Short mmCIF file of C-alpha atoms in Angstrom, two decimals:
data_model
loop_
_atom_site.label_atom_id
_atom_site.label_comp_id
_atom_site.label_asym_id
_atom_site.label_seq_id
_atom_site.Cartn_x
_atom_site.Cartn_y
_atom_site.Cartn_z
CA MET U 1 0.12 0.15 -0.03
CA LEU U 2 1.26 3.45 -0.99
CA LYS U 3 0.63 6.97 0.73
CA GLY U 4 -0.82 9.49 -1.50
CA TYR U 5 -1.97 12.93 -1.63
CA LEU U 6 -5.99 13.30 -2.93
CA ARG U 7 -6.86 15.85 -5.91
CA GLN U 8 -9.94 16.99 -6.87
CA ASP U 9 -10.25 14.71 -10.05
CA GLY U 10 -9.92 11.60 -7.78
CA LYS U 11 -6.44 11.38 -8.60
CA LYS U 12 -3.42 10.73 -6.21
CA GLY U 13 0.04 11.92 -6.01
CA ILE U 14 2.69 10.22 -4.38
CA ARG U 15 4.56 13.82 -3.42
CA ASN U 16 2.65 17.39 -2.67
CA TYR U 17 5.26 19.66 -4.57
CA ALA U 18 4.59 23.56 -5.36
CA LEU U 19 5.73 24.49 -9.04
CA VAL U 20 7.46 27.83 -9.87
CA ALA U 21 6.69 27.70 -13.61
CA TYR U 22 8.26 30.38 -15.74
CA THR U 23 6.85 31.01 -19.34
CA VAL U 24 9.87 32.12 -21.08
CA GLU U 25 13.35 32.13 -20.40
CA CYS U 26 13.15 35.82 -19.67
CA ALA U 27 11.54 35.01 -16.34
CA HIS U 28 13.59 32.27 -15.38
CA HIS U 29 16.13 33.85 -13.23
CA VAL U 30 13.18 35.08 -11.44
CA ALA U 31 11.72 32.16 -10.93
CA ARG U 32 14.79 30.29 -9.64
CA GLU U 33 15.03 32.97 -6.96
CA ILE U 34 11.87 32.39 -5.80
CA GLN U 35 12.33 28.72 -5.16
CA TYR U 36 16.35 29.00 -4.23
CA ASN U 37 15.90 28.69 -0.51
CA PHE U 38 12.75 26.36 -0.75
CA ARG U 39 14.41 23.75 -3.17
CA ASP U 40 14.71 20.99 -0.11
CA LYS U 41 11.13 21.98 0.86
CA GLY U 42 9.53 20.41 -2.34
CA VAL U 43 9.22 23.41 -4.20
CA HIS U 44 10.58 22.90 -7.85
CA VAL U 45 11.13 25.11 -10.84
CA ILE U 46 10.00 24.12 -14.50
CA GLY U 47 9.40 26.42 -17.49
CA PHE U 48 9.45 26.99 -21.03
CA HIS U 49 12.32 29.10 -22.64
CA GLY U 50 10.66 30.02 -25.67
CA CYS U 51 8.90 33.21 -26.83
CA ALA U 52 7.10 32.11 -30.06
CA PRO U 53 4.04 29.95 -29.41
CA ASN U 54 3.76 26.07 -29.72
CA ASP U 55 0.71 24.01 -28.70
CA TYR U 56 3.14 21.42 -27.54
CA ALA U 57 4.50 23.70 -24.89
CA ASN U 58 1.49 24.78 -23.75
CA GLN U 59 0.17 21.20 -23.45
CA MET U 60 3.11 20.17 -21.41
CA MET U 61 2.89 22.62 -19.12
CA GLN U 62 -0.80 22.49 -18.59
CA ALA U 63 -0.01 18.54 -17.93
CA LEU U 64 2.95 19.16 -16.06
CA CYS U 65 1.09 21.80 -13.92
CA THR U 66 -2.08 19.72 -12.81
CA HIS U 67 0.27 16.74 -12.44
CA SER U 68 -0.72 14.40 -9.50
CA ASN U 69 2.48 15.08 -7.68
CA VAL U 70 1.84 18.71 -7.92
CA GLY U 71 -0.06 20.90 -5.12
CA ALA U 72 0.23 24.37 -6.21
CA VAL U 73 1.83 26.67 -8.90
CA LEU U 74 2.86 29.68 -9.33
CA ILE U 75 3.28 30.83 -12.92
CA VAL U 76 6.17 33.93 -13.60
CA SER U 77 5.75 35.48 -16.93
CA LEU U 78 7.52 38.43 -18.25
CA GLY U 79 4.78 39.63 -19.79
CA CYS U 80 5.13 39.88 -23.58
CA GLU U 81 5.90 36.15 -24.28
CA ASN U 82 3.38 33.50 -26.24
CA LEU U 83 3.00 30.47 -23.94
CA ASN U 84 -0.86 30.80 -23.13
CA LYS U 85 -0.12 31.55 -19.24
CA GLU U 86 -3.83 32.44 -18.99
CA ALA U 87 -5.31 29.46 -20.02
CA LEU U 88 -2.49 27.54 -17.59
CA GLU U 89 -3.68 29.36 -14.59
CA LYS U 90 -7.45 28.77 -15.30
CA GLN U 91 -6.70 25.33 -15.64
CA VAL U 92 -4.69 24.64 -12.43
CA ILE U 93 -7.67 26.45 -11.02
CA ALA U 94 -9.97 24.35 -12.24
CA SER U 95 -8.17 21.08 -11.22
CA GLY U 96 -8.59 22.55 -7.59
CA ARG U 97 -4.99 23.71 -7.04
CA PRO U 98 -4.14 27.15 -5.66
CA ALA U 99 -2.32 28.91 -8.37
CA LYS U 100 -0.90 32.72 -8.82
CA THR U 101 0.62 34.45 -11.71
CA ILE U 102 3.28 37.12 -11.31
CA THR U 103 3.83 39.33 -14.29
CA ILE U 104 7.45 40.84 -13.84
CA GLN U 105 6.72 43.93 -16.16
CA GLN U 106 3.58 45.02 -13.96
CA SER U 107 5.29 44.12 -10.54
CA LYS U 108 8.01 46.93 -10.52
CA GLY U 109 10.80 44.34 -11.79
CA SER U 110 12.78 41.44 -10.54
CA ARG U 111 13.02 42.13 -6.48
CA ASN U 112 9.41 42.59 -6.00
CA SER U 113 8.73 39.97 -8.10
CA ILE U 114 10.91 37.78 -6.22
CA ASP U 115 9.72 39.22 -2.73
CA ILE U 116 6.02 38.57 -4.07
CA GLY U 117 6.62 34.89 -5.04
CA LYS U 118 8.66 34.00 -1.95
CA ALA U 119 6.18 34.86 0.03
CA TRP U 120 3.16 33.08 -1.65
CA ILE U 121 5.49 30.18 -1.79
CA LYS U 122 6.16 30.41 1.79
CA GLN U 123 2.43 30.03 2.40
CA GLN U 124 1.81 27.33 0.02
CA VAL U 125 5.03 25.00 1.29
CA GLU U 126 3.28 25.19 4.94
CA ILE U 127 -0.28 24.12 3.59
CA LEU U 128 1.18 21.18 1.22
CA GLN U 129 3.69 20.02 4.23
CA ASN U 130 0.53 19.64 6.61
CA THR U 131 -1.85 17.99 4.04
CA PRO U 132 -2.78 14.67 5.16
CA THR U 133 -2.37 11.68 2.92
CA VAL U 134 -4.64 8.93 2.26
CA ASN U 135 -4.08 5.22 1.26
CA MET U 136 -3.07 4.70 -2.48
CA ALA U 137 -3.57 1.44 -4.11
CA MET U 138 -0.99 -0.29 -6.83
CA ASP U 139 -3.66 0.21 -9.16
CA GLU U 140 -3.43 4.24 -9.07
CA LEU U 141 0.08 4.28 -9.41
CA ILE U 142 1.41 5.33 -12.82
CA VAL U 143 5.37 4.36 -13.74
CA GLY U 144 7.70 5.44 -16.36
CA THR U 145 11.03 4.19 -17.71
CA ILE U 146 14.09 5.49 -19.49
CA CYS U 147 17.03 4.45 -20.12
CA GLY U 148 20.37 6.93 -20.50
CA GLY U 149 24.05 6.69 -20.92
CA SER U 150 23.42 2.79 -22.11
CA ASP U 151 26.30 0.43 -22.46
CA ALA U 152 26.46 -3.35 -23.48
CA THR U 153 25.48 -3.75 -19.65
CA SER U 154 21.94 -2.32 -19.62
CA GLY U 155 20.57 -4.52 -22.13
CA ILE U 156 21.62 -7.25 -19.79
CA THR U 157 20.98 -6.16 -16.13
CA ALA U 158 19.23 -3.01 -15.52
CA ASN U 159 16.96 -3.33 -18.59
CA PRO U 160 15.11 -6.66 -18.11
CA VAL U 161 15.01 -6.01 -14.57
CA ILE U 162 13.16 -3.13 -15.06
CA GLY U 163 11.40 -5.50 -17.60
CA LYS U 164 10.39 -7.77 -14.62
CA VAL U 165 8.92 -5.24 -12.52
CA PHE U 166 6.95 -3.72 -15.19
CA ASP U 167 5.19 -7.08 -15.48
CA SER U 168 5.03 -7.27 -11.49
CA ILE U 169 3.06 -4.09 -11.13
CA LEU U 170 1.12 -4.48 -14.52
CA GLU U 171 -0.47 -7.70 -12.47
CA GLN U 172 -1.04 -5.42 -9.52
CA GLY U 173 -2.97 -3.12 -11.97
CA ALA U 174 -0.50 -0.38 -12.04
CA THR U 175 0.01 1.50 -15.33
CA ALA U 176 3.34 1.60 -17.09
CA ILE U 177 4.99 3.45 -19.62
CA PHE U 178 8.16 2.98 -21.82
CA GLU U 179 9.41 5.06 -24.61
CA GLU U 180 12.04 6.32 -27.09
CA THR U 181 10.77 4.78 -30.41
CA GLY U 182 14.10 5.64 -32.01
CA GLU U 183 15.68 3.31 -29.75
CA LEU U 184 13.22 0.56 -30.55
CA ILE U 185 14.45 0.51 -34.26
CA GLY U 186 15.41 -3.43 -34.82
CA CYS U 187 12.53 -4.47 -32.25
CA GLU U 188 9.40 -3.12 -34.14
CA HIS U 189 8.02 -6.41 -35.21
CA ILE U 190 8.87 -8.68 -31.86
CA MET U 191 7.16 -5.52 -30.26
CA ALA U 192 3.88 -5.70 -32.68
CA GLU U 193 3.20 -9.07 -31.97
CA ARG U 194 2.81 -8.07 -28.07
CA ALA U 195 -0.28 -5.85 -29.39
CA SER U 196 -3.62 -6.16 -27.74
CA THR U 197 -5.24 -5.15 -30.75
CA PRO U 198 -4.18 -5.98 -34.63
CA GLU U 199 -4.98 -2.27 -35.14
CA LEU U 200 -2.27 -1.30 -32.30
CA ALA U 201 -0.01 -4.04 -33.94
CA LYS U 202 0.18 -1.74 -37.16
CA GLN U 203 0.52 1.42 -35.60
CA LEU U 204 3.13 0.02 -33.13
CA VAL U 205 5.46 -0.89 -36.54
CA LYS U 206 4.21 2.48 -38.00
CA THR U 207 5.49 4.50 -34.88
CA VAL U 208 8.77 2.94 -35.40
CA ASP U 209 9.04 3.21 -38.90
CA LYS U 210 8.40 7.14 -38.21
CA ALA U 211 11.19 7.28 -35.87
CA LYS U 212 13.23 5.53 -38.26
CA ASP U 213 12.49 8.12 -41.10
CA TYR U 214 13.07 11.23 -38.58
CA TYR U 215 16.43 10.05 -37.35
CA MET U 216 17.39 9.10 -41.10
CA LYS U 217 17.00 12.94 -42.08
CA MET U 218 18.72 14.23 -38.93
CA GLY U 219 21.32 11.85 -40.12
CA PHE U 220 22.19 9.62 -37.42
CA GLY U 221 20.25 7.24 -35.00
CA SER U 222 19.89 7.41 -31.41
CA PHE U 223 23.22 6.67 -30.59
CA SER U 224 25.98 8.68 -28.86
CA ASP U 225 29.97 8.03 -28.68
CA GLY U 226 29.53 6.68 -25.15
CA ASN U 227 27.52 4.01 -26.34
CA ALA U 228 30.23 2.84 -28.67
CA LYS U 229 32.67 2.97 -26.26
CA GLY U 230 30.52 0.88 -24.00
CA GLY U 231 30.78 -1.84 -26.57
CA LEU U 232 27.31 -1.33 -28.14
CA SER U 233 27.79 -1.45 -31.98
CA THR U 234 24.49 -0.81 -33.86
CA ILE U 235 21.30 0.92 -32.94
CA GLU U 236 19.54 -1.93 -33.27
CA GLU U 237 21.77 -3.34 -30.54
CA LYS U 238 21.21 -0.92 -28.46
CA SER U 239 17.57 -1.14 -29.10
CA MET U 240 17.34 -4.73 -28.37
CA GLY U 241 18.48 -3.66 -24.91
CA ALA U 242 16.36 -0.50 -24.56
CA TYR U 243 13.44 -2.90 -25.50
CA SER U 244 13.52 -5.13 -22.36
CA LYS U 245 12.70 -2.55 -19.99
CA SER U 246 9.28 -2.86 -21.64
CA GLY U 247 8.89 -6.43 -19.86
CA ASN U 248 6.70 -9.21 -21.79
CA SER U 249 3.09 -7.79 -21.00
CA LYS U 250 0.68 -7.13 -23.37
CA ILE U 251 0.84 -3.31 -24.86
CA LYS U 252 -2.42 -1.50 -24.25
CA GLY U 253 -1.88 1.23 -26.50
CA ILE U 254 0.17 4.30 -27.82
CA ILE U 255 0.14 7.70 -26.16
CA LYS U 256 1.88 11.14 -26.99
CA PRO U 257 3.41 13.63 -24.62
CA ALA U 258 0.81 15.38 -22.39
CA ILE U 259 -1.69 12.65 -22.87
CA CYS U 260 -2.70 10.52 -19.96
CA PRO U 261 -3.49 6.71 -20.31
CA THR U 262 -7.69 6.41 -19.40
CA THR U 263 -7.20 2.74 -18.52
CA SER U 264 -4.51 0.83 -16.79
CA GLY U 265 -1.87 -1.32 -18.50
CA LEU U 266 1.39 -1.15 -20.74
CA TYR U 267 1.88 2.16 -22.87
CA LEU U 268 4.38 3.00 -25.38
CA LEU U 269 5.13 6.56 -25.64
CA ASP U 270 5.89 8.17 -28.90
CA VAL U 271 8.21 10.81 -28.36
CA VAL U 272 9.29 11.71 -32.32
CA PRO U 273 7.31 14.48 -33.61
CA ASP U 274 5.09 14.40 -36.39
CA GLY U 275 5.74 15.51 -39.97
CA GLU U 276 9.11 16.90 -41.34
CA PRO U 277 12.13 17.35 -38.86
CA MET U 278 11.60 21.21 -37.80
CA PHE U 279 12.68 22.02 -34.39
CA GLY U 280 15.62 19.87 -34.33
CA TRP U 281 16.13 16.15 -32.29
CA PRO U 282 13.30 14.51 -31.20
CA ASN U 283 14.84 14.90 -27.69
CA ALA U 284 17.93 16.60 -26.95
CA ASN U 285 18.61 15.03 -23.74
CA ASP U 286 17.22 12.08 -21.35
CA ASN U 287 15.46 14.88 -19.46
CA ALA U 288 13.51 15.88 -22.27
CA GLU U 289 11.89 12.56 -21.97
CA ILE U 290 11.47 12.22 -18.37
CA ALA U 291 9.30 15.46 -18.87
CA GLU U 292 7.22 13.79 -21.15
CA LEU U 293 6.84 10.82 -19.16
CA ILE U 294 5.95 12.68 -16.45
CA ALA U 295 3.55 14.76 -18.17
CA CYS U 296 1.94 11.40 -19.13
CA GLY U 297 1.00 11.04 -15.34
CA SER U 298 4.14 9.00 -14.39
CA HIS U 299 4.41 9.30 -10.50
CA VAL U 300 8.00 7.79 -10.91
CA VAL U 301 10.68 7.35 -13.33
CA LEU U 302 12.82 4.09 -13.40
CA PHE U 303 16.18 5.17 -14.75
CA SER U 304 18.35 2.67 -16.36
CA THR U 305 22.05 3.60 -16.87
CA GLY U 306 25.29 1.90 -17.67
CA ARG U 307 27.61 4.63 -18.23
CA GLY U 308 26.09 6.36 -15.60
CA SER U 309 23.55 9.29 -15.42
CA VAL U 310 23.08 11.37 -12.09
CA VAL U 311 19.75 13.17 -13.19
CA GLY U 312 16.94 13.53 -11.47
CA SER U 313 13.88 15.41 -12.57
CA ALA U 314 11.26 18.05 -11.39
CA VAL U 315 8.06 16.93 -10.63
CA ALA U 316 8.29 13.15 -10.11
CA PRO U 317 10.86 11.21 -8.44
CA VAL U 318 13.49 9.44 -10.47
CA ILE U 319 14.84 6.01 -9.72
CA LYS U 320 18.50 5.04 -10.95
CA ILE U 321 19.50 1.64 -11.65
CA CYS U 322 22.83 0.76 -12.29
CA ALA U 323 23.56 -1.59 -15.07
CA ASN U 324 27.27 -1.69 -14.99
CA PRO U 325 29.31 -3.03 -11.62
CA GLU U 326 32.12 -0.33 -12.32
CA THR U 327 30.09 2.60 -12.54
CA TYR U 328 28.24 1.78 -9.59
CA ASN U 329 31.23 1.90 -7.60
CA ASN U 330 32.22 5.30 -8.79
CA LEU U 331 28.92 6.78 -8.67
CA ALA U 332 27.21 4.85 -5.44
CA GLU U 333 25.58 8.27 -4.03
CA ASP U 334 24.08 8.73 -7.18
CA MET U 335 22.30 5.37 -7.78
CA ASP U 336 19.29 3.77 -5.90
CA ILE U 337 19.69 0.20 -7.18
CA ASN U 338 22.99 -1.73 -8.13
CA ALA U 339 21.64 -4.03 -10.97
CA GLY U 340 25.42 -4.54 -11.83
CA LYS U 341 25.78 -7.23 -9.09
CA ILE U 342 23.99 -9.66 -11.47
CA LEU U 343 27.00 -9.75 -13.70
CA ASN U 344 29.35 -10.61 -10.55
CA GLY U 345 26.78 -13.32 -9.77
CA GLU U 346 25.96 -11.64 -6.49
CA ALA U 347 22.36 -11.82 -7.15
CA THR U 348 20.20 -12.68 -9.47
CA LEU U 349 17.85 -10.96 -11.80
CA ASN U 350 14.74 -11.53 -9.55
CA GLU U 351 16.34 -10.38 -6.56
CA VAL U 352 17.25 -7.29 -7.97
CA ALA U 353 13.69 -6.80 -9.59
CA ASP U 354 11.99 -7.41 -5.87
CA GLU U 355 14.76 -4.71 -4.63
CA LEU U 356 13.47 -2.20 -7.28
CA GLU U 357 10.00 -3.23 -6.52
CA GLN U 358 10.61 -2.43 -2.93
CA CYS U 359 12.26 0.81 -3.62
CA ILE U 360 9.05 1.95 -5.62
CA LEU U 361 6.99 1.13 -2.65
CA ASN U 362 9.44 2.82 -0.26
CA LEU U 363 9.30 6.06 -2.18
CA GLY U 364 5.40 5.72 -2.58
CA ASN U 365 5.54 5.76 1.16
CA GLY U 366 7.58 9.07 1.35
CA LYS U 367 11.38 7.88 1.28
CA LEU U 368 13.56 10.19 -1.13
CA SER U 369 15.13 8.34 -3.97
CA LYS U 370 18.94 9.51 -4.22
CA SER U 371 18.30 12.09 -6.94
CA GLU U 372 15.80 13.54 -4.67
CA GLU U 373 18.13 13.72 -1.68
CA LEU U 374 20.64 15.39 -3.79
CA LEU U 375 18.46 18.00 -5.11
CA HIS U 376 18.59 17.07 -8.68
CA GLN U 377 15.56 18.55 -10.50
CA GLU U 378 16.46 18.92 -13.92
CA PHE U 379 14.06 19.92 -16.51
CA GLN U 380 13.94 20.25 -20.23
CA LEU U 381 11.30 21.54 -22.59
CA ALA U 382 11.93 22.13 -26.37
CA TYR U 383 9.81 22.89 -29.24
CA LYS U 384 8.09 20.35 -30.94
CA LYS U 385 4.82 19.50 -33.31
CA PHE U 386 2.69 16.42 -32.87
CA ASN U 387 -0.77 15.47 -34.79
CA GLN U 388 -3.54 13.81 -32.93
CA LEU U 389 -3.02 10.16 -31.78
CA GLU U 390 -4.56 7.92 -34.88
CA PRO U 391 -7.05 5.29 -34.71
CA GLY U 392 -6.03 2.32 -33.28
CA CYS U 393 -3.59 3.75 -30.57
CA LEU U 394 -6.08 3.63 -27.65
CA PRO U 395 -7.98 1.13 -26.51
CA GLY U 396 -11.53 1.23 -27.78
CA MET Y 1 35.89 -21.81 -15.48
CA SER Y 2 36.32 -20.77 -12.36
CA SER Y 3 34.49 -17.32 -12.99
CA ARG Y 4 32.64 -16.33 -16.14
CA LYS Y 5 34.65 -14.11 -18.58
CA ILE Y 6 31.44 -13.93 -21.60
CA ILE Y 7 28.05 -14.49 -21.59
CA VAL Y 8 26.33 -15.75 -24.51
CA LEU Y 9 22.34 -14.21 -23.99
CA ASN Y 10 20.95 -16.29 -26.50
CA ALA Y 11 21.59 -20.24 -27.94
CA SER Y 12 21.47 -18.81 -31.52
CA ASP Y 13 23.74 -16.05 -31.14
CA ASN Y 14 27.29 -15.81 -32.59
CA VAL Y 15 28.93 -13.47 -30.54
CA GLY Y 16 29.32 -13.29 -26.82
CA VAL Y 17 29.46 -10.21 -24.58
CA VAL Y 18 32.70 -9.92 -22.44
CA ILE Y 19 31.89 -9.45 -18.50
CA SER Y 20 35.66 -9.56 -17.55
CA ASN Y 21 38.26 -7.74 -19.47
CA LEU Y 22 40.32 -10.31 -21.62
CA SER Y 23 43.67 -10.19 -22.61
CA LYS Y 24 45.05 -10.88 -26.19
CA ASP Y 25 45.74 -14.85 -26.56
CA GLU Y 26 43.39 -15.66 -23.60
CA LYS Y 27 41.64 -18.78 -24.02
CA ILE Y 28 37.99 -19.20 -22.97
CA THR Y 29 35.52 -22.27 -23.70
CA ILE Y 30 32.26 -21.87 -24.73
CA ASP Y 31 30.16 -25.14 -24.58
CA GLY Y 32 33.31 -26.95 -24.04
CA GLU Y 33 34.59 -25.26 -27.10
CA ALA Y 34 37.49 -23.48 -26.79
CA ILE Y 35 38.07 -20.08 -28.24
CA CYS Y 36 41.27 -17.78 -28.04
CA ALA Y 37 40.96 -13.72 -27.93
CA ILE Y 38 43.07 -12.34 -30.88
CA SER Y 39 43.08 -8.93 -29.41
CA ASP Y 40 42.28 -7.37 -25.79
CA ILE Y 41 38.74 -7.20 -25.57
CA ASP Y 42 36.98 -4.74 -23.04
CA PHE Y 43 34.41 -5.26 -20.64
CA GLY Y 44 30.78 -4.93 -22.54
CA HIS Y 45 32.20 -5.43 -26.10
CA LYS Y 46 31.82 -8.45 -28.28
CA ILE Y 47 33.64 -11.52 -28.92
CA ALA Y 48 32.92 -13.46 -32.33
CA LEU Y 49 32.32 -16.91 -31.38
CA LYS Y 50 32.92 -18.55 -34.84
CA ASP Y 51 34.28 -17.05 -38.23
CA LEU Y 52 31.97 -15.16 -39.96
CA PRO Y 53 32.27 -13.61 -43.46
CA ILE Y 54 31.14 -10.40 -45.04
CA GLY Y 55 27.42 -10.14 -44.97
CA ALA Y 56 26.95 -12.37 -42.36
CA LEU Y 57 24.38 -11.28 -39.67
CA VAL Y 58 25.81 -10.38 -36.19
CA LYS Y 59 22.93 -12.45 -33.73
CA LYS Y 60 23.00 -11.16 -30.02
CA TYR Y 61 19.84 -11.51 -27.88
CA GLY Y 62 18.68 -14.10 -30.42
CA VAL Y 63 18.45 -11.49 -33.09
CA PRO Y 64 20.05 -9.81 -35.78
CA ILE Y 65 21.81 -6.44 -34.56
CA GLY Y 66 23.72 -5.47 -37.86
CA VAL Y 67 25.85 -6.91 -40.58
CA ILE Y 68 29.46 -8.27 -40.91
CA THR Y 69 31.75 -5.68 -42.93
CA GLN Y 70 34.90 -6.98 -42.73
CA GLN Y 71 35.71 -11.21 -42.43
CA VAL Y 72 35.77 -11.92 -38.94
CA HIS Y 73 37.67 -14.99 -36.80
CA ALA Y 74 36.31 -16.62 -33.90
CA GLY Y 75 37.82 -14.71 -31.02
CA GLU Y 76 37.89 -11.65 -32.71
CA HIS Y 77 36.55 -8.18 -31.26
CA ILE Y 78 33.28 -7.32 -33.47
CA HIS Y 79 32.49 -3.90 -33.13
CA VAL Y 80 32.06 -0.91 -35.28
CA HIS Y 81 35.09 -1.65 -37.33
CA ASN Y 82 34.08 -4.62 -38.99
CA MET Y 83 30.36 -4.34 -38.73
CA GLU Y 84 27.32 -2.16 -39.04
CA SER Y 85 23.98 -1.28 -38.56
CA LEU Y 86 20.98 -2.89 -40.97
CA TYR Y 87 19.25 0.42 -40.50
CA MET Y 88 21.56 3.63 -40.47
CA LYS Y 89 24.46 4.87 -39.96
CA GLN Y 90 25.90 6.08 -35.79
CA PHE Y 91 27.47 8.92 -34.49
CA THR Y 92 31.04 7.86 -33.12
CA LYS Y 93 33.78 10.27 -32.53
#
């Protein structure tokens, strides 16, 4: 059993964070100053750097500001940018959460805006910290997964461990989301065999084909020099390792960023933009994908790493599962789970999977992950463009 | 073997994954067959379990993960210098 914070829509969060959300880079400094003294008190900064309008950015900001882990939102605007802050504030208030907007151009500048923001956040933190929790069942939990800084150990230890945990929590009624179609190139046909409907099977292949075309046009696959140093030779080799994070359960549907699954089950998150490449790489770094997993409702993100990523995230805790025993020894303070011990013969895959499932339960009962303890609150949101989901993607 | 040096992820694979650095000329045994490492091979990298001609598919996890571009002998390091993707090229420094 987990402990959650009950929201007006009936959903529950495992955290009760306040967000300081800037609506253009020009308001980022003020937002950061407001948050700084509260950064160890569950106050996180998120925001969008762009001034020109973008539907995806609006949708992401709205989804994150009304995320189950969020209990209050302070919007910090410069005043002349195009992000729809009015709609954002309206949505947050409609969701039953306290919201306030500070417009710097109308608040006598930086210092005064910072003072007003700090006073409001202080009030909210007191309320949020004293909010009682309610019981939360596994079938109310949404878990996302990502791998970053992969090496040849990722696909042997940490990723299959996550796959086993996915199978286990799905059986208990939870919702699980895996992603990065650009790192499923080469696995599309075996993945399609797990689709719950023939229409979905076609869409799964189509989604990976789209990713393949997109990356071809960009010139390279989703493969870094570090991947090669770690022993991976091709995108399809990396893909097979990444794919094992999804476990063996039936795939229920395909979602896109900022769309929350409506029924429990296993979902593929399509993170590759639709149409011709327009704004650059599908995702500039792991945190952009983590933010998308969270915007789809993930309460917690399982992050598998071989080379050794240290990141966490704003809005939801990240659990890091280290695949490589050598990396674990170097970065133990950043890693929640040492899956590398499977290679040393010190533990079996099933034992590490049990350990990870217990870690999720502990987090859902208030325990902090390593990245939370270290105040990692990375956040990345870039320009993107998506079309609507096609028929067959969601369960009928 | 006292300690595992390589693992083979699927019975149909033609490469193994090195899980403890291999030195040149070091001998390992896989399913009763002896293989000699032709060069040093680092942790996480692949070793050929048999001779593979140009055009042969490299199999790991029981599936093709690329194609051989230069004749490979059993015990040889298999990586970006002698195999490539069936899908797209990769960025390497």
